[in-house]
Structure formats: C-alpha cells, structure tokens
Short mmCIF file of C-alpha atoms in Angstrom, two decimals:
data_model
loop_
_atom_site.label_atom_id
_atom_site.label_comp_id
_atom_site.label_asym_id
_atom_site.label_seq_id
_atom_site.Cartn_x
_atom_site.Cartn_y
_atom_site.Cartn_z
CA UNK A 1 48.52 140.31 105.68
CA UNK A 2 50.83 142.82 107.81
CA UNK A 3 52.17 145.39 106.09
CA UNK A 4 53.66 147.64 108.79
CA UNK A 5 56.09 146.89 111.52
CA UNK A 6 56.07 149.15 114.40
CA UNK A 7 59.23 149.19 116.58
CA UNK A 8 60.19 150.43 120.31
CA UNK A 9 63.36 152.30 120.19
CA UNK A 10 65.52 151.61 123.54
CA UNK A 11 66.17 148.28 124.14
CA UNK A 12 64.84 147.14 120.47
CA UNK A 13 67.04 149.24 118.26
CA UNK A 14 69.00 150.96 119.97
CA UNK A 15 71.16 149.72 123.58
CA UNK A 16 70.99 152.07 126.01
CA UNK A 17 70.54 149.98 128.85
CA UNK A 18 74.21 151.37 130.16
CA UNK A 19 73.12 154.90 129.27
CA UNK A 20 69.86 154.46 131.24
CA UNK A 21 71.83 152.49 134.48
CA UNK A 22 74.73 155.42 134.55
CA UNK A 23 71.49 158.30 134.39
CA UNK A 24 69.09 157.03 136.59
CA UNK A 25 72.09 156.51 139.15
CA UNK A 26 72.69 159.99 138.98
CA UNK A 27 69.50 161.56 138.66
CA UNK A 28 68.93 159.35 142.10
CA UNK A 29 70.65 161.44 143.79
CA UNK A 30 69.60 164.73 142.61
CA UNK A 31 65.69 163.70 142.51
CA UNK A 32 65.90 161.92 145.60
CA UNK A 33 64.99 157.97 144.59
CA UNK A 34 66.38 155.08 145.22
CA UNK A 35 70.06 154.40 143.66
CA UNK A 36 69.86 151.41 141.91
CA UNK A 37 73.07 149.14 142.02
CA UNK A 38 74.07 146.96 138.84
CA UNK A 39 73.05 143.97 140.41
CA UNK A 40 69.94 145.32 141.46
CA UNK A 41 68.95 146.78 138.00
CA UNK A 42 69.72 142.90 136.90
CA UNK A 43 66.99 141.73 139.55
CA UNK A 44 64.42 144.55 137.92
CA UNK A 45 64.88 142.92 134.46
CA UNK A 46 61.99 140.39 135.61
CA UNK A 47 59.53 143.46 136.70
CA UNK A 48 56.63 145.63 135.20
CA UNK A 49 57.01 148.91 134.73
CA UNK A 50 54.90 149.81 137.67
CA UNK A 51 56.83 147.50 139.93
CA UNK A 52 60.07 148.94 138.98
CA UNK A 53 58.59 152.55 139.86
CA UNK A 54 57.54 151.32 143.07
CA UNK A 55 60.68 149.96 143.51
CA UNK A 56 62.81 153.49 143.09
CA UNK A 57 59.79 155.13 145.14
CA UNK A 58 58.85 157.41 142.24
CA UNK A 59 55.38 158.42 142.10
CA UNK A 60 53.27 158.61 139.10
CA UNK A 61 53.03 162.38 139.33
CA UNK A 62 56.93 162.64 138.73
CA UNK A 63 57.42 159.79 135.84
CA UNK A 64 56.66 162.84 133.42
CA UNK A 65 59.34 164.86 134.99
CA UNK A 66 62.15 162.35 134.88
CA UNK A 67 60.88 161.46 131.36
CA UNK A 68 61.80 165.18 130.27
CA UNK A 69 64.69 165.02 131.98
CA UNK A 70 66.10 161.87 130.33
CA UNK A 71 65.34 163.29 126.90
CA UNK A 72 67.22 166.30 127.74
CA UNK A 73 70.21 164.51 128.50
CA UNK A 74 69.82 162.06 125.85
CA UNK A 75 70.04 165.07 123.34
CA UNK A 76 73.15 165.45 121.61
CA UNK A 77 74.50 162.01 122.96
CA UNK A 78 72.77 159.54 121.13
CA UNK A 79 75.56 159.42 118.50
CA UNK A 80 77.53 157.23 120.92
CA UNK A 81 74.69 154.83 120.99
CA UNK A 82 74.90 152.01 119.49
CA UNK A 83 72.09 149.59 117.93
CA UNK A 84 72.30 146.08 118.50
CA UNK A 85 74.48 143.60 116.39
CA UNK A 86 72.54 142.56 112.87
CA UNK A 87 69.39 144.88 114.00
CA UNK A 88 70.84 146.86 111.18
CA UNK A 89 70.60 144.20 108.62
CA UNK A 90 67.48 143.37 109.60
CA UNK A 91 65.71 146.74 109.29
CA UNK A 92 67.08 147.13 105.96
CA UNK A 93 65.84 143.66 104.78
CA UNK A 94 62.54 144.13 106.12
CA UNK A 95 62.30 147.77 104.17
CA UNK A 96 63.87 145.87 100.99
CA UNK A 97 60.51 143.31 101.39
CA UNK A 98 58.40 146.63 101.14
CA UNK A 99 57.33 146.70 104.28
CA UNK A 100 56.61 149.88 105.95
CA UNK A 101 58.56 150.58 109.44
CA UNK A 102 57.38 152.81 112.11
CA UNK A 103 58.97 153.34 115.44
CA UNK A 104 56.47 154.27 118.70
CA UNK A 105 58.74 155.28 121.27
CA UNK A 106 58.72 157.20 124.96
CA UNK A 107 62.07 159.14 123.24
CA UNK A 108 62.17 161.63 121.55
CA UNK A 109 61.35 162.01 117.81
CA UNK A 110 64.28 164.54 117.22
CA UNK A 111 66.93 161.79 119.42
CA UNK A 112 65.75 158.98 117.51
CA UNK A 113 66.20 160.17 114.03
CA UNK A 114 69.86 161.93 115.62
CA UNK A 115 70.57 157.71 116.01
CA UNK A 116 69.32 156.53 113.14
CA UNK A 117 71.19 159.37 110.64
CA UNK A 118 74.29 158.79 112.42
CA UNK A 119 73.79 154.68 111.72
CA UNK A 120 73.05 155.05 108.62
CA UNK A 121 69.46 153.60 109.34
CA UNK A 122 66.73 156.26 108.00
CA UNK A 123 64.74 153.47 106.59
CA UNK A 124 61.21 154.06 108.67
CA UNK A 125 58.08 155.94 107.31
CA UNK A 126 56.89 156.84 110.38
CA UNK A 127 57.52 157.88 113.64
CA UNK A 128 54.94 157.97 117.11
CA UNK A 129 57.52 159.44 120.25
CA UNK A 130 57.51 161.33 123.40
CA UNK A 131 56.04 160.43 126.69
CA UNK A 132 52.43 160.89 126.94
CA UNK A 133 49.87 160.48 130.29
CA UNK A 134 47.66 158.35 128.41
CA UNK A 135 51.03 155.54 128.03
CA UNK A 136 52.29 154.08 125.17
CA UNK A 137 48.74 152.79 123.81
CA UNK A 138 47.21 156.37 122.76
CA UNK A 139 50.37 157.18 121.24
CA UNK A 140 50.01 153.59 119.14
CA UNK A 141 46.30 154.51 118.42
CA UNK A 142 47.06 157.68 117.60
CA UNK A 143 50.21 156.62 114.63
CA UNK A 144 47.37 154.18 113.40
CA UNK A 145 45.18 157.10 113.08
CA UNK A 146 47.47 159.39 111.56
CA UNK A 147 48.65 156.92 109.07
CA UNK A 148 45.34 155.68 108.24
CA UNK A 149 46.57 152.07 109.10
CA UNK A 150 44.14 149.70 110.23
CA UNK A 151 45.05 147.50 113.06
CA UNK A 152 45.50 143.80 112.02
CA UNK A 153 47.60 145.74 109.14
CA UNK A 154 50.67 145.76 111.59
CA UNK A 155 52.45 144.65 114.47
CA UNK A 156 54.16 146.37 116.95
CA UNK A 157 57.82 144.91 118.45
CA UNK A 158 59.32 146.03 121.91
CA UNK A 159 61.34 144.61 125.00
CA UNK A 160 59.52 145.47 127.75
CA UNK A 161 56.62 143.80 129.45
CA UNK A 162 54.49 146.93 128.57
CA UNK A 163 54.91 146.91 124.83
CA UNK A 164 53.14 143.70 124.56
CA UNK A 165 50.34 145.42 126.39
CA UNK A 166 50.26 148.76 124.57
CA UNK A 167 50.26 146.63 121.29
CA UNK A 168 47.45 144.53 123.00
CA UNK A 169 45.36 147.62 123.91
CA UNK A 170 45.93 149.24 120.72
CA UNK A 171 44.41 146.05 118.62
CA UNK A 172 48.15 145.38 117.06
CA UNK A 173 50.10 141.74 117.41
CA UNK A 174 52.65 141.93 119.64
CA UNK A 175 56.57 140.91 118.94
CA UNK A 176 58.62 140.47 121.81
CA UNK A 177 63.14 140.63 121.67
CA UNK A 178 65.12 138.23 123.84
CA UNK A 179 68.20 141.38 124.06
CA UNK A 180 66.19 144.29 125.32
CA UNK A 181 65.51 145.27 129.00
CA UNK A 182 62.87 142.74 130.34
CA UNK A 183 63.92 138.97 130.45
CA UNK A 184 62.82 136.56 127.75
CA UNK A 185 61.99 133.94 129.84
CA UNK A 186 59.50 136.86 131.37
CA UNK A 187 58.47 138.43 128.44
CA UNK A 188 57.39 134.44 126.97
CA UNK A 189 55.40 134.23 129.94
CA UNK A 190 52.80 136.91 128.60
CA UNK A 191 52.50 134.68 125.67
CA UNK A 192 53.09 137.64 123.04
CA UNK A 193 52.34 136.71 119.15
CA UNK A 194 55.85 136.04 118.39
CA UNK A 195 59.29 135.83 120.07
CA UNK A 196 62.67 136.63 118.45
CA UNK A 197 65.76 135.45 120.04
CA UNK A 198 67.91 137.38 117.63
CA UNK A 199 67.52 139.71 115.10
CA UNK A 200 67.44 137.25 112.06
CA UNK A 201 64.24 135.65 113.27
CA UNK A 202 62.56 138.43 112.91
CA UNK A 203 63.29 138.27 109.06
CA UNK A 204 61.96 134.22 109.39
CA UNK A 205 59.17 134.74 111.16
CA UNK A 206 57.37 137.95 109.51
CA UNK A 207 58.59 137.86 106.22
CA UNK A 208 55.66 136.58 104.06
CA UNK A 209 54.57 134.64 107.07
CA UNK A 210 52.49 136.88 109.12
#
C-alpha cells in the first residue's frame, strides 16, 4: 500500500513553461546557445532531456551553471506563478486521505515553498530540491533515506521523460501528467505505472487503489 506521493515541481504543480521559454531565450544570448523559437520549443516537447541539450549545444559541464542561474532568477518571482487548474484541489484531497506528499525537484527548496505559501498550498511533509551531478535519482534515493521511507511505500509523479526514469532508478512507481512539458502521447510510450490526463484522475487512480 503507498503511502507517500512524491511530486516534480515545474510542469506538475506549478506552470512555468512561459517562464522557462522567456529565460532560456534570454540567457541564449548571454551564454551563447541556441535561441529557441516558440515553435521550436513545441517540437522539443517530444525529446529527452539529453536531446534537448544537444539541441541548444549546451554541454554537460555547463547544465550546472545555467541550473544556478535559473534559480537565481526564479527567486523572488515565483509569486506570479501559477499552479495548474484543480492541481490545488487535488493536493489537498490527497493530504485529507492521509497521505504524505513530498516534492523532489531540480528548484529550489526556498522557491518552491515561496509558491506554495503564496497559493495557499503548504500541505507536503517533505521536500528533496536543487540540482545535483548525480540527476534526479540520488536526490530521490536520498528523500527515501532521509525519511526512512521504503520504496514500494511511494510513488513519484513528474512531466518529463526523465522523471519516469529517476522514479525507475530509484525503485519508486512512476506517475506521468498529460499538462506538463513532455507530450503525453510521448510520455505513454515509456509505459510509466499510471497516466493522468487531468488532475482529478490522480484522486481516482491512487486513492485506495494503489
């Protein structure tokens, strides 16, 4: 029986896809990448996260950089952030059931609980963020660690083609959201534990069920 529910932040809970387009448009010019065009950041919506750095022509060596960067400029800002319709509801309904929410997340600890005071939404226990060399799976191992949860105790949701394989790496089932940054019809195709084309379903599928 699962217990905990682990969430990504951008693109789950909060959308920032706009933020992100505007920012890494303008930090392509000062960092010298690629400038990405709206229709072309539509076309990278199928892509992994490695294919998408190729893509911009960042190296590895410089994803830490950037990732600093875009925490710096996400400070103070993420009050005009706004989380997707009924995610709210959905939180709180999953909290009322007595489960135990967690967010793992690239952002920033400090950014993420700056969005969730300002929503109204400090219903998680637990919080895993920041951008670490090892990726998001030692971060995932490490909240498990830390809050002496065992693995098939919780499941971890994201939108992004590399969720599904931190949860996978970190022994968690994997949830995958249809309104986030990678497609659905792409994220389907790594045949994650569940799929939730809205919020609400995540509230059908989970609740007593998993």
């Amino acid at each position: 029986m699962v217990a905990y529910v682990i969430f990504d932040f951008d693109g789950t809970i909060a959308d920032t896809y706009s933020w992100f387009l505007k920012n890494i448009q303008d930090m392509s010019r000062i960092y010298n990448f690629r400038y990405v065009t709206e229709e072309e950041g539509e076309t990278l919506r199928d892509k992994t996260y490695g294919e998408i750095m190729e893509f911009l022509g960042i190296s590895a060596w410089r994803t830490p950089q950037l990732a600093r960067e875009f925490r710096k400029r996400a400070a103070g800002k993420m009050t005009s952030v706004k989380p997707f319709p009924h995610i709210k509801e959905t939180l709180r309904r999953l909290s009322d059931h007595d489960y135990k929410l967690g967010i793992g997340s690239s952002n920033s600890e400090s950014n993420i609980r700056m969005f969730l005071k300002h929503n109204d939404l400090e219903v998680f226990d637990y919080f895993s963020c920041g951008m670490s060399l090892s990726g998001k799976a030692h971060k995932l191992k490490a909240l498990l660690k830390n809050e002496k949860i065992q693995a098939h105790e919780a499941i971890y949701i994201g939108d992004e083609l590399r969720d599904i394989e931190a949860a996978r790496k970190a022994g968690l089932k994997c949830g995958s959201v249809a309104w986030g940054y990678n497609t659905f019809t792409r994220l389907k195709e790594e045949q994650p534990d569940y799929c939730f084309e809205t919020p609400q379903e995540i509230i059908q599928k989970l609740v007593k069920r998993v």
